[in-house]
Amino acid sequence: MPRHIAFIMDGNGRWAQKRLLPRSAGHEAGIGNLRKIADKCFELGIGVVSIYAFSTENWKRPKDEVDKLFSLLKRFFLKELKRMKENGIRLSVMGDLSAFPADAREATERALAETAQNTARVLNIGLNYGGRAEILNAAKKMIEAGEREITEETFSKYLYTADLPDPDLLVRTCEKRLSNFMLWQCAYTEIYFSDTPWPSFGERALMKALAEYAGRQRKFGGLKGN
Ligand code: FPP
């Protein structure tokens, strides 16, 4: 079982289009599925679940869609906060919240503060996140801090994921690329691609991904068995 699983939840729009629904219905269905899949992962003993919710490039979408995504995000945090507290889930965020609409930012910050003491599980969300920007930001912070020992370990401490293990498994639905997601952290991550759009990527699909992961040989650049 992975310690850390990451998801790039793609295909919400295509899922909706196929059903002659507006794209927003795809995002709503995507969030419903996120709840189910994250719950299942935690139930299976996976400690960290990372998801890509909003990339630095997603601002290019029509304003209506961006507004809808932020309103869904706000609703998600307001609705999920109680359950996160009950289930010992800590929220972690990768990305720059400063550009967010105030209400979405406040809901996110509240969820961050109110779950900060939880230790059992982590839901780590990429929000206004880009992997290259994260690496540049970490380099700037490292210089500002006057870090003298420049190693992979010290550098990792300046990333958003300083206190998290690297993902063991990354699942991407619909497309076969990384799209600027956790570029540093995914150096040795196993990647699983599925053609199923995110809203339809259910428990069975998750179990299939986990079974394939369990059968993979992880070598981290060494030889088999090392
Ligand atoms: C990909 O589908 C999905 C997104 C870009 C957004 C995912 C975000 C949410 C579901 C809402 C906010 C998140 C949380 C955590 C509450 P797409 O729109 O790119 O689909 P398409 O490629 O088929 O058009």
PDB file of C-alpha atoms in Angstrom, residues 23-31 35 65-79:
ATOM      1  CA  ARG A  23     -19.035  21.761 -17.219  1.00  0.00           C
ATOM      2  CA  SER A  24     -19.919  22.892 -13.700  1.00  0.00           C
ATOM      3  CA  ALA A  25     -21.930  19.665 -13.251  1.00  0.00           C
ATOM      4  CA  GLY A  26     -18.741  17.768 -14.068  1.00  0.00           C
ATOM      5  CA  HIS A  27     -16.854  19.660 -11.366  1.00  0.00           C
ATOM      6  CA  GLU A  28     -19.628  18.982  -8.841  1.00  0.00           C
ATOM      7  CA  ALA A  29     -19.529  15.284  -9.688  1.00  0.00           C
ATOM      8  CA  GLY A  30     -15.733  15.445  -9.455  1.00  0.00           C
ATOM      9  CA  ILE A  31     -15.896  16.779  -5.924  1.00  0.00           C
ATOM     10  CA  ARG A  35     -14.838  12.673  -1.152  1.00  0.00           C
ATOM     11  CA  GLU A  65     -15.775  28.522 -14.675  1.00  0.00           C
ATOM     12  CA  VAL A  66     -13.054  29.934 -12.413  1.00  0.00           C
ATOM     13  CA  ASP A  67     -15.739  31.543 -10.211  1.00  0.00           C
ATOM     14  CA  LYS A  68     -17.622  28.258 -10.051  1.00  0.00           C
ATOM     15  CA  LEU A  69     -14.483  26.334  -9.055  1.00  0.00           C
ATOM     16  CA  PHE A  70     -13.816  28.757  -6.202  1.00  0.00           C
ATOM     17  CA  SER A  71     -17.408  28.601  -5.010  1.00  0.00           C
ATOM     18  CA  LEU A  72     -17.218  24.781  -5.025  1.00  0.00           C
ATOM     19  CA  LEU A  73     -13.944  24.932  -3.171  1.00  0.00           C
ATOM     20  CA  LYS A  74     -15.414  27.183  -0.513  1.00  0.00           C
ATOM     21  CA  ARG A  75     -18.436  24.916  -0.122  1.00  0.00           C
ATOM     22  CA  PHE A  76     -16.177  21.870   0.084  1.00  0.00           C
ATOM     23  CA  PHE A  77     -14.196  23.324   2.978  1.00  0.00           C
ATOM     24  CA  LEU A  78     -17.279  24.549   4.820  1.00  0.00           C
ATOM     25  CA  LYS A  79     -18.968  21.157   4.460  1.00  0.00           C
TER      26      LYS A  79
END
